Amino acid sequence: MKKRMWMALLVGLWVGVGLADDGDNSTFGIAWCDNPNDSVYADSSYYQYIRSTVVGTDLDQDGNPEVIITDYKNGGRVHVFEVVGDNNLQEVWTFSGPGPTGYTSTARSVTTGDIDGDGKGEILVAMTGAGGDTSRQHVGLWVFEWTGNDNDYQLVAQITEFAWEQGGAVVPDRYRCEDLVAGDFDNDGVQEVMWVNNASTAFDNAYIFSIVGDLPGFYVVNQEFIAKRSDLGWGGSSVSGFVTDLDNDGNTDLIVMVWNNIGLQIIEATGPNTYEVKGYLDNIDTEDRYPFAKIVDAYDMDGDGKPELIIGSLLRSRIHFVKAGADVNTSDLTTYTVEFMVNDSTPMFSILGLRAGDQDHGPGSDAPDIYFTDDYGHVWDLEFTGTDLSDPNSYTMYDLYSDFWSDSTWFDSVWVYYSLIPGVVVALGNDLDGDGQKEIFFNSWEVRSSSDYPFYPLDSGFFCMLEHDVTGVQEWEVHYLNPVDLKVFPVPANNQATIRFTMLRKGEVSVEVYDIAGRRVAELYRGQLNQGNHSLQWNTASLQNGVYFIKVKTPEGTVTTRTLISH
């Protein structure tokens, strides 16, 4: 792998500033950071930005933890990586996207679950569209279910009915999911999904729903609750969601974050399919800040047995804490704010993504931490070493990453210097490779260049990883899936289609076609293929109109893409 990082400088880069260094947080180091030349995400096109990541699942039940990533490219792609050994991550499956759409910010949120309850894990992706786009071709909850074979997933449903009203007569003017959460919220043995929608005022809603039936196959959407901006009176768009139990009463609190100087609505699940609107807070921030989906978390910071809701203030060095008392009614909620400033007018950092945990876990390091990225090129750790959540002196600050990834190139008769800036995704790994050291994943906001000649495009979307190690950081190896650039055209196909893909090395290959119900309808090729570009002709004349999936399988894993037939 080609990387241009100053690994020899890593040990000395992590400087703790604040009260005291406990000797553990300062031993984080960069374990992997993709060079754009390495990555499946990076090429000459735009809109391949990572917005959401799930870390630590094992959907295919093979004992290997997974990292699931979505990006915007080609109408929304899905990637599954597996930890296959100490410091070793292998991409094993990719959905290469449904094709470009008119809206570039497509696959915004990903989570996992088993919403049909059949014991097969699912990747749940919110596919997002622009105004007026309500077609399953581009939008809705897309469900990729494990097929039962190792590292193999199938798109089994594209659900939009959860947002229909009046028997389907009214649908949102825009399916734009800002956040997606799944789980058995009401403890009835059936998993629900909360889709937080940002559309016009009438459809600034949080939809809570489940399904009855099996996927793939016939199912019915059970619309359990809709939290409506127009009914509940919140002052801005619904922009993120979070699920926790703030008052520790055993009932799940579903929290909808609101763009109105940061506000929030709490809906409590009080029984099977029963939800009660509880507390509402508005104007938590003094400025009109956006409570972005990736800067909200919950963690018991003060050790009293109840989690605090932790809210970063986008592009500002403020963190807000919401603490519940006996209940989660408005009168039982208390808000604390801590702000870090260089001076009276200059923020110390600029928050983009945030997660809370305790990744250092070394001797004497049991205090909780808030990990976040900022727009100045850093990954920070705030360890809560004091007693007052609102006092900056109660935190020890560590600069875990300092924008030192850089390179240069001769471009258009000038030298262009560029560097990686961390982005909105922060995800915590619980020692995925079993070496006793925990991980912190983050993505790239952009690659900034020193002139008007961007060598790499903005929104490059590759990812990085920090690992804690009390003796020194070992670099991870990350391997990407082959083949690459799987394409089917034309779309839709009439009587004939071309399947094109690239093999980076010789290997055993199968090319199969499946229908929307998961039935194999054709095997187009099985055998050895050499390195290079390959094309297959697919006669579609005998197939019915509809959605089909092309699956190309190699020894390294499987790539799947979706296409349409219309005679």
Short mmCIF file of N, CA, C and O in Angstrom, two decimals, residues 448-558:
data_model
loop_
_atom_site.label_atom_id
_atom_site.label_comp_id
_atom_site.label_asym_id
_atom_site.label_seq_id
_atom_site.Cartn_x
_atom_site.Cartn_y
_atom_site.Cartn_z
N ARG A 448 -7.32 19.06 1.48
CA ARG A 448 -7.12 20.47 1.15
C ARG A 448 -5.80 20.67 0.41
O ARG A 448 -4.80 20.06 0.75
N SER A 449 -5.84 21.53 -0.58
CA SER A 449 -4.63 21.80 -1.35
C SER A 449 -4.21 23.24 -1.15
O SER A 449 -4.98 24.09 -0.69
N SER A 450 -2.96 23.52 -1.53
CA SER A 450 -2.35 24.82 -1.25
C SER A 450 -2.63 25.86 -2.32
O SER A 450 -2.16 26.97 -2.24
N SER A 451 -3.39 25.50 -3.34
CA SER A 451 -3.64 26.45 -4.42
C SER A 451 -5.01 26.15 -5.02
O SER A 451 -5.79 25.37 -4.48
N ASP A 452 -5.28 26.78 -6.13
CA ASP A 452 -6.55 26.56 -6.82
C ASP A 452 -6.51 25.34 -7.72
O ASP A 452 -7.40 25.14 -8.56
N TYR A 453 -5.49 24.48 -7.58
CA TYR A 453 -5.36 23.30 -8.39
C TYR A 453 -5.53 22.07 -7.50
O TYR A 453 -4.54 21.52 -7.01
N PRO A 454 -6.74 21.65 -7.23
CA PRO A 454 -6.92 20.50 -6.34
C PRO A 454 -6.46 19.21 -7.00
O PRO A 454 -7.05 18.75 -7.98
N PHE A 455 -5.41 18.62 -6.45
CA PHE A 455 -4.90 17.38 -7.01
C PHE A 455 -5.88 16.24 -6.76
O PHE A 455 -6.09 15.40 -7.61
N TYR A 456 -6.47 16.22 -5.59
CA TYR A 456 -7.52 15.26 -5.28
C TYR A 456 -8.81 16.02 -5.03
O TYR A 456 -8.79 17.12 -4.49
N PRO A 457 -9.95 15.45 -5.40
CA PRO A 457 -11.20 16.18 -5.23
C PRO A 457 -11.59 16.30 -3.77
O PRO A 457 -11.16 15.53 -2.91
N LEU A 458 -12.41 17.28 -3.48
CA LEU A 458 -13.03 17.35 -2.17
C LEU A 458 -13.92 16.12 -1.96
O LEU A 458 -14.26 15.41 -2.90
N ASP A 459 -14.30 15.88 -0.72
CA ASP A 459 -15.16 14.73 -0.40
C ASP A 459 -14.51 13.42 -0.82
O ASP A 459 -15.17 12.55 -1.39
N SER A 460 -13.23 13.26 -0.55
CA SER A 460 -12.55 12.05 -1.00
C SER A 460 -13.05 10.80 -0.30
O SER A 460 -13.05 9.72 -0.86
N GLY A 461 -13.43 10.91 0.95
CA GLY A 461 -14.19 9.84 1.60
C GLY A 461 -13.42 8.65 2.08
O GLY A 461 -14.02 7.65 2.41
N PHE A 462 -12.10 8.65 2.12
CA PHE A 462 -11.40 7.49 2.64
C PHE A 462 -11.33 7.59 4.17
O PHE A 462 -11.64 8.61 4.76
N PHE A 463 -10.92 6.51 4.82
CA PHE A 463 -11.01 6.49 6.28
C PHE A 463 -9.66 6.22 6.93
O PHE A 463 -8.72 5.75 6.30
N CYS A 464 -9.60 6.55 8.22
CA CYS A 464 -8.38 6.41 9.01
C CYS A 464 -8.72 5.72 10.33
O CYS A 464 -9.89 5.62 10.72
N MET A 465 -7.69 5.29 11.03
CA MET A 465 -7.90 4.61 12.30
C MET A 465 -6.77 4.96 13.27
O MET A 465 -5.59 4.97 12.89
N LEU A 466 -7.15 5.30 14.50
CA LEU A 466 -6.21 5.43 15.60
C LEU A 466 -6.31 4.19 16.47
O LEU A 466 -7.40 3.63 16.63
N GLU A 467 -5.20 3.77 17.04
CA GLU A 467 -5.23 2.64 17.97
C GLU A 467 -4.42 3.00 19.21
O GLU A 467 -3.35 3.62 19.11
N HIS A 468 -4.96 2.62 20.38
CA HIS A 468 -4.26 2.87 21.63
C HIS A 468 -3.31 1.71 21.91
O HIS A 468 -3.66 0.55 21.78
N ASP A 469 -2.09 2.03 22.29
CA ASP A 469 -1.11 0.99 22.57
C ASP A 469 -0.10 1.56 23.56
O ASP A 469 0.57 2.55 23.27
N VAL A 470 0.01 0.94 24.72
CA VAL A 470 0.91 1.47 25.74
C VAL A 470 2.37 1.22 25.41
O VAL A 470 3.26 1.77 26.03
N THR A 471 2.65 0.38 24.42
CA THR A 471 4.04 0.09 24.06
C THR A 471 4.42 0.62 22.69
O THR A 471 5.58 0.52 22.29
N GLY A 472 3.48 1.17 21.96
CA GLY A 472 3.78 1.67 20.61
C GLY A 472 2.80 1.12 19.60
O GLY A 472 2.35 -0.01 19.69
N VAL A 473 2.44 1.93 18.63
CA VAL A 473 1.39 1.57 17.69
C VAL A 473 1.95 0.78 16.52
O VAL A 473 2.95 1.16 15.93
N GLN A 474 1.31 -0.33 16.20
CA GLN A 474 1.64 -1.10 15.01
C GLN A 474 0.65 -0.73 13.90
O GLN A 474 -0.53 -0.57 14.15
N GLU A 475 1.16 -0.63 12.69
CA GLU A 475 0.30 -0.21 11.59
C GLU A 475 -0.59 -1.35 11.10
O GLU A 475 -0.13 -2.47 10.92
N TRP A 476 -1.86 -1.04 10.88
CA TRP A 476 -2.78 -2.01 10.32
C TRP A 476 -2.54 -2.17 8.83
O TRP A 476 -2.01 -1.28 8.17
N GLU A 477 -2.98 -3.32 8.31
CA GLU A 477 -3.06 -3.53 6.88
C GLU A 477 -4.53 -3.57 6.49
O GLU A 477 -5.33 -4.25 7.13
N VAL A 478 -4.88 -2.83 5.46
CA VAL A 478 -6.25 -2.79 4.95
C VAL A 478 -6.23 -3.19 3.49
O VAL A 478 -5.49 -2.61 2.69
N HIS A 479 -7.01 -4.22 3.14
CA HIS A 479 -7.02 -4.76 1.79
C HIS A 479 -8.39 -4.54 1.16
O HIS A 479 -9.42 -4.81 1.78
N TYR A 480 -8.37 -4.06 -0.07
CA TYR A 480 -9.61 -3.73 -0.75
C TYR A 480 -10.04 -4.85 -1.69
O TYR A 480 -9.24 -5.62 -2.20
N LEU A 481 -11.33 -4.88 -1.91
CA LEU A 481 -11.97 -5.96 -2.65
C LEU A 481 -11.75 -5.81 -4.16
O LEU A 481 -11.81 -4.73 -4.70
N ASN A 482 -11.50 -6.93 -4.79
CA ASN A 482 -11.49 -7.03 -6.26
C ASN A 482 -12.63 -7.97 -6.66
O ASN A 482 -12.95 -8.89 -5.92
N PRO A 483 -13.26 -7.82 -7.79
CA PRO A 483 -12.97 -6.84 -8.82
C PRO A 483 -13.49 -5.46 -8.49
O PRO A 483 -14.25 -5.28 -7.55
N VAL A 484 -13.10 -4.48 -9.31
CA VAL A 484 -13.54 -3.12 -9.10
C VAL A 484 -14.27 -2.64 -10.35
O VAL A 484 -14.22 -3.25 -11.41
N ASP A 485 -14.97 -1.52 -10.17
CA ASP A 485 -15.65 -0.85 -11.29
C ASP A 485 -16.66 -1.76 -11.98
O ASP A 485 -16.72 -1.83 -13.22
N LEU A 486 -17.48 -2.47 -11.20
CA LEU A 486 -18.55 -3.28 -11.77
C LEU A 486 -19.65 -2.36 -12.30
O LEU A 486 -20.20 -1.54 -11.57
N LYS A 487 -19.98 -2.50 -13.59
CA LYS A 487 -21.00 -1.66 -14.21
C LYS A 487 -21.89 -2.53 -15.10
O LYS A 487 -21.42 -3.50 -15.71
N VAL A 488 -23.17 -2.16 -15.16
CA VAL A 488 -24.13 -2.80 -16.07
C VAL A 488 -24.80 -1.69 -16.88
O VAL A 488 -25.27 -0.69 -16.30
N PHE A 489 -24.86 -1.84 -18.19
CA PHE A 489 -25.49 -0.81 -19.02
C PHE A 489 -26.06 -1.46 -20.27
O PHE A 489 -25.62 -2.56 -20.66
N PRO A 490 -27.08 -0.86 -20.91
CA PRO A 490 -27.75 0.37 -20.46
C PRO A 490 -28.69 0.08 -19.29
O PRO A 490 -29.02 -1.07 -19.01
N VAL A 491 -29.14 1.15 -18.62
CA VAL A 491 -30.13 1.06 -17.56
C VAL A 491 -31.26 2.02 -17.89
O VAL A 491 -31.02 3.22 -18.01
N PRO A 492 -32.49 1.55 -18.05
CA PRO A 492 -32.85 0.13 -17.99
C PRO A 492 -32.43 -0.61 -19.26
O PRO A 492 -32.24 -0.01 -20.31
N ALA A 493 -32.30 -1.94 -19.14
CA ALA A 493 -32.00 -2.78 -20.29
C ALA A 493 -33.29 -3.24 -20.95
O ALA A 493 -34.31 -3.42 -20.27
N ASN A 494 -33.24 -3.44 -22.26
CA ASN A 494 -34.40 -3.95 -22.99
C ASN A 494 -34.22 -5.44 -23.23
O ASN A 494 -34.67 -6.26 -22.46
N ASN A 495 -33.53 -5.81 -24.28
CA ASN A 495 -33.31 -7.23 -24.58
C ASN A 495 -31.85 -7.68 -24.37
O ASN A 495 -31.57 -8.87 -24.39
N GLN A 496 -30.95 -6.71 -24.19
CA GLN A 496 -29.54 -7.04 -24.08
C GLN A 496 -28.87 -6.05 -23.12
O GLN A 496 -29.18 -4.86 -23.12
N ALA A 497 -27.94 -6.55 -22.29
CA ALA A 497 -27.17 -5.68 -21.39
C ALA A 497 -25.72 -6.13 -21.40
O ALA A 497 -25.41 -7.29 -21.71
N THR A 498 -24.83 -5.21 -21.08
CA THR A 498 -23.40 -5.49 -20.98
C THR A 498 -22.97 -5.37 -19.53
O THR A 498 -23.31 -4.38 -18.86
N ILE A 499 -22.24 -6.36 -19.06
CA ILE A 499 -21.68 -6.34 -17.71
C ILE A 499 -20.17 -6.17 -17.85
O ILE A 499 -19.51 -6.96 -18.53
N ARG A 500 -19.64 -5.15 -17.20
CA ARG A 500 -18.22 -4.85 -17.32
C ARG A 500 -17.60 -4.73 -15.93
O ARG A 500 -18.19 -4.12 -15.03
N PHE A 501 -16.41 -5.32 -15.76
CA PHE A 501 -15.71 -5.21 -14.48
C PHE A 501 -14.21 -5.40 -14.73
O PHE A 501 -13.79 -5.82 -15.82
N THR A 502 -13.43 -5.10 -13.72
CA THR A 502 -11.98 -5.18 -13.81
C THR A 502 -11.45 -6.14 -12.76
O THR A 502 -11.84 -6.07 -11.59
N MET A 503 -10.54 -7.02 -13.17
CA MET A 503 -9.83 -7.90 -12.24
C MET A 503 -8.41 -7.37 -12.06
O MET A 503 -7.70 -7.16 -13.05
N LEU A 504 -8.00 -7.17 -10.81
CA LEU A 504 -6.65 -6.71 -10.55
C LEU A 504 -5.64 -7.84 -10.51
O LEU A 504 -4.43 -7.59 -10.55
N ARG A 505 -6.12 -9.09 -10.40
CA ARG A 505 -5.23 -10.24 -10.50
C ARG A 505 -6.04 -11.45 -10.97
O ARG A 505 -7.26 -11.47 -10.87
N LYS A 506 -5.37 -12.47 -11.46
CA LYS A 506 -6.02 -13.67 -11.94
C LYS A 506 -6.70 -14.41 -10.80
O LYS A 506 -6.17 -14.49 -9.70
N GLY A 507 -7.89 -14.99 -11.07
CA GLY A 507 -8.58 -15.74 -10.03
C GLY A 507 -9.87 -16.36 -10.52
O GLY A 507 -10.32 -16.13 -11.64
N GLU A 508 -10.45 -17.21 -9.65
CA GLU A 508 -11.72 -17.88 -9.93
C GLU A 508 -12.85 -16.88 -9.76
O GLU A 508 -12.94 -16.17 -8.75
N VAL A 509 -13.76 -16.84 -10.76
CA VAL A 509 -14.82 -15.83 -10.79
C VAL A 509 -16.14 -16.50 -11.13
O VAL A 509 -16.19 -17.43 -11.95
N SER A 510 -17.22 -16.04 -10.48
CA SER A 510 -18.57 -16.40 -10.92
C SER A 510 -19.37 -15.12 -11.09
O SER A 510 -19.21 -14.17 -10.32
N VAL A 511 -20.22 -15.10 -12.13
CA VAL A 511 -21.10 -13.97 -12.39
C VAL A 511 -22.52 -14.51 -12.45
O VAL A 511 -22.85 -15.32 -13.33
N GLU A 512 -23.36 -14.07 -11.51
CA GLU A 512 -24.72 -14.59 -11.38
C GLU A 512 -25.72 -13.44 -11.36
O GLU A 512 -25.38 -12.30 -11.01
N VAL A 513 -26.98 -13.78 -11.71
CA VAL A 513 -28.07 -12.81 -11.72
C VAL A 513 -29.16 -13.30 -10.77
O VAL A 513 -29.54 -14.48 -10.81
N TYR A 514 -29.65 -12.39 -9.93
CA TYR A 514 -30.71 -12.71 -8.98
C TYR A 514 -31.87 -11.74 -9.16
O TYR A 514 -31.68 -10.57 -9.55
N ASP A 515 -33.09 -12.21 -8.86
CA ASP A 515 -34.24 -11.31 -8.90
C ASP A 515 -34.44 -10.67 -7.54
O ASP A 515 -33.70 -10.94 -6.58
N ILE A 516 -35.48 -9.84 -7.41
CA ILE A 516 -35.72 -9.08 -6.19
C ILE A 516 -36.06 -9.98 -5.01
O ILE A 516 -35.88 -9.62 -3.85
N ALA A 517 -36.54 -11.21 -5.28
CA ALA A 517 -36.88 -12.15 -4.22
C ALA A 517 -35.68 -13.00 -3.79
O ALA A 517 -35.81 -13.87 -2.93
N GLY A 518 -34.52 -12.76 -4.40
CA GLY A 518 -33.33 -13.50 -4.02
C GLY A 518 -33.14 -14.81 -4.77
O GLY A 518 -32.25 -15.60 -4.42
N ARG A 519 -33.94 -15.05 -5.80
CA ARG A 519 -33.82 -16.28 -6.60
C ARG A 519 -32.79 -16.09 -7.70
O ARG A 519 -32.81 -15.07 -8.40
N ARG A 520 -31.91 -17.07 -7.88
CA ARG A 520 -30.94 -16.99 -8.97
C ARG A 520 -31.64 -17.31 -10.28
O ARG A 520 -32.26 -18.36 -10.43
N VAL A 521 -31.53 -16.41 -11.24
CA VAL A 521 -32.21 -16.59 -12.52
C VAL A 521 -31.23 -16.90 -13.65
O VAL A 521 -31.64 -17.33 -14.72
N ALA A 522 -29.93 -16.67 -13.40
CA ALA A 522 -28.95 -16.98 -14.46
C ALA A 522 -27.56 -17.05 -13.86
O ALA A 522 -27.24 -16.33 -12.91
N GLU A 523 -26.73 -17.94 -14.43
CA GLU A 523 -25.30 -17.94 -14.15
C GLU A 523 -24.61 -17.63 -15.47
O GLU A 523 -24.64 -18.43 -16.41
N LEU A 524 -23.99 -16.47 -15.55
CA LEU A 524 -23.43 -15.99 -16.81
C LEU A 524 -22.00 -16.44 -17.03
O LEU A 524 -21.54 -16.52 -18.16
N TYR A 525 -21.29 -16.73 -15.93
CA TYR A 525 -19.90 -17.18 -16.09
C TYR A 525 -19.44 -17.86 -14.80
O TYR A 525 -19.81 -17.44 -13.70
N ARG A 526 -18.62 -18.88 -14.95
CA ARG A 526 -17.93 -19.49 -13.82
C ARG A 526 -16.61 -20.07 -14.34
O ARG A 526 -16.61 -20.88 -15.26
N GLY A 527 -15.50 -19.61 -13.74
CA GLY A 527 -14.20 -20.10 -14.18
C GLY A 527 -13.11 -19.09 -13.88
O GLY A 527 -13.31 -18.11 -13.15
N GLN A 528 -11.93 -19.33 -14.46
CA GLN A 528 -10.78 -18.47 -14.23
C GLN A 528 -10.82 -17.27 -15.18
O GLN A 528 -11.20 -17.39 -16.35
N LEU A 529 -10.42 -16.11 -14.65
CA LEU A 529 -10.24 -14.92 -15.48
C LEU A 529 -8.90 -14.30 -15.17
O LEU A 529 -8.44 -14.30 -14.01
N ASN A 530 -8.26 -13.76 -16.17
CA ASN A 530 -6.98 -13.11 -16.00
C ASN A 530 -7.14 -11.68 -15.50
O ASN A 530 -8.24 -11.11 -15.51
N GLN A 531 -6.03 -11.10 -15.08
CA GLN A 531 -6.02 -9.70 -14.71
C GLN A 531 -6.43 -8.84 -15.90
O GLN A 531 -6.08 -9.13 -17.05
N GLY A 532 -7.22 -7.77 -15.64
CA GLY A 532 -7.60 -6.86 -16.71
C GLY A 532 -9.09 -6.60 -16.76
O GLY A 532 -9.85 -6.98 -15.87
N ASN A 533 -9.53 -5.95 -17.84
CA ASN A 533 -10.93 -5.59 -18.03
C ASN A 533 -11.68 -6.73 -18.71
O ASN A 533 -11.15 -7.37 -19.63
N HIS A 534 -12.92 -6.96 -18.28
CA HIS A 534 -13.73 -8.04 -18.84
C HIS A 534 -15.15 -7.54 -19.09
O HIS A 534 -15.69 -6.72 -18.33
N SER A 535 -15.77 -8.06 -20.16
CA SER A 535 -17.16 -7.73 -20.49
C SER A 535 -17.92 -9.01 -20.80
O SER A 535 -17.38 -9.91 -21.45
N LEU A 536 -19.17 -9.08 -20.35
CA LEU A 536 -20.06 -10.19 -20.65
C LEU A 536 -21.35 -9.64 -21.24
O LEU A 536 -21.84 -8.58 -20.80
N GLN A 537 -21.90 -10.33 -22.20
CA GLN A 537 -23.19 -9.96 -22.76
C GLN A 537 -24.28 -10.78 -22.08
O GLN A 537 -24.14 -11.99 -21.90
N TRP A 538 -25.35 -10.11 -21.71
CA TRP A 538 -26.44 -10.74 -20.96
C TRP A 538 -27.73 -10.57 -21.76
O TRP A 538 -28.19 -9.44 -21.99
N ASN A 539 -28.31 -11.69 -22.20
CA ASN A 539 -29.56 -11.67 -22.94
C ASN A 539 -30.72 -11.60 -21.95
O ASN A 539 -30.98 -12.55 -21.20
N THR A 540 -31.41 -10.48 -21.93
CA THR A 540 -32.49 -10.25 -20.96
C THR A 540 -33.87 -10.38 -21.57
O THR A 540 -34.87 -10.08 -20.92
N ALA A 541 -33.96 -10.83 -22.82
CA ALA A 541 -35.25 -10.81 -23.54
C ALA A 541 -36.31 -11.66 -22.85
O ALA A 541 -37.51 -11.34 -22.89
N SER A 542 -35.90 -12.76 -22.22
CA SER A 542 -36.89 -13.68 -21.63
C SER A 542 -37.27 -13.33 -20.20
O SER A 542 -38.14 -13.98 -19.62
N LEU A 543 -36.65 -12.32 -19.63
CA LEU A 543 -36.91 -11.96 -18.24
C LEU A 543 -38.01 -10.93 -18.14
O LEU A 543 -38.17 -10.07 -19.01
N GLN A 544 -38.77 -10.99 -17.05
CA GLN A 544 -39.83 -10.02 -16.81
C GLN A 544 -39.24 -8.67 -16.42
O GLN A 544 -38.12 -8.59 -15.93
N ASN A 545 -40.02 -7.62 -16.64
CA ASN A 545 -39.61 -6.30 -16.20
C ASN A 545 -39.42 -6.29 -14.68
O ASN A 545 -40.16 -6.95 -13.94
N GLY A 546 -38.41 -5.53 -14.21
CA GLY A 546 -38.22 -5.41 -12.78
C GLY A 546 -36.77 -5.19 -12.41
O GLY A 546 -35.91 -4.90 -13.26
N VAL A 547 -36.51 -5.33 -11.12
CA VAL A 547 -35.18 -5.11 -10.55
C VAL A 547 -34.43 -6.43 -10.50
O VAL A 547 -34.97 -7.46 -10.07
N TYR A 548 -33.15 -6.41 -10.89
CA TYR A 548 -32.29 -7.59 -10.83
C TYR A 548 -30.92 -7.19 -10.26
O TYR A 548 -30.55 -6.00 -10.28
N PHE A 549 -30.20 -8.18 -9.76
CA PHE A 549 -28.91 -7.94 -9.13
C PHE A 549 -27.85 -8.79 -9.80
O PHE A 549 -28.04 -10.00 -10.00
N ILE A 550 -26.74 -8.14 -10.16
CA ILE A 550 -25.60 -8.84 -10.73
C ILE A 550 -24.59 -9.04 -9.62
O ILE A 550 -24.16 -8.08 -8.97
N LYS A 551 -24.19 -10.28 -9.40
CA LYS A 551 -23.27 -10.62 -8.32
C LYS A 551 -22.00 -11.22 -8.92
O LYS A 551 -22.04 -12.25 -9.59
N VAL A 552 -20.87 -10.55 -8.71
CA VAL A 552 -19.57 -11.03 -9.17
C VAL A 552 -18.78 -11.47 -7.94
O VAL A 552 -18.50 -10.66 -7.05
N LYS A 553 -18.43 -12.75 -7.89
CA LYS A 553 -17.76 -13.32 -6.72
C LYS A 553 -16.35 -13.75 -7.08
O LYS A 553 -16.12 -14.41 -8.08
N THR A 554 -15.39 -13.36 -6.24
CA THR A 554 -13.99 -13.73 -6.39
C THR A 554 -13.50 -14.33 -5.08
O THR A 554 -14.22 -14.30 -4.08
N PRO A 555 -12.29 -14.88 -5.03
CA PRO A 555 -11.79 -15.41 -3.77
C PRO A 555 -11.72 -14.36 -2.66
O PRO A 555 -11.82 -14.70 -1.48
N GLU A 556 -11.58 -13.08 -3.01
CA GLU A 556 -11.49 -12.03 -2.00
C GLU A 556 -12.84 -11.62 -1.45
O GLU A 556 -12.94 -11.07 -0.36
N GLY A 557 -13.91 -11.83 -2.20
CA GLY A 557 -15.23 -11.39 -1.75
C GLY A 557 -16.18 -11.19 -2.92
O GLY A 557 -15.92 -11.65 -4.03
N THR A 558 -17.27 -10.49 -2.64
CA THR A 558 -18.36 -10.37 -3.61
C THR A 558 -18.72 -8.91 -3.83
O THR A 558 -18.83 -8.14 -2.87
#
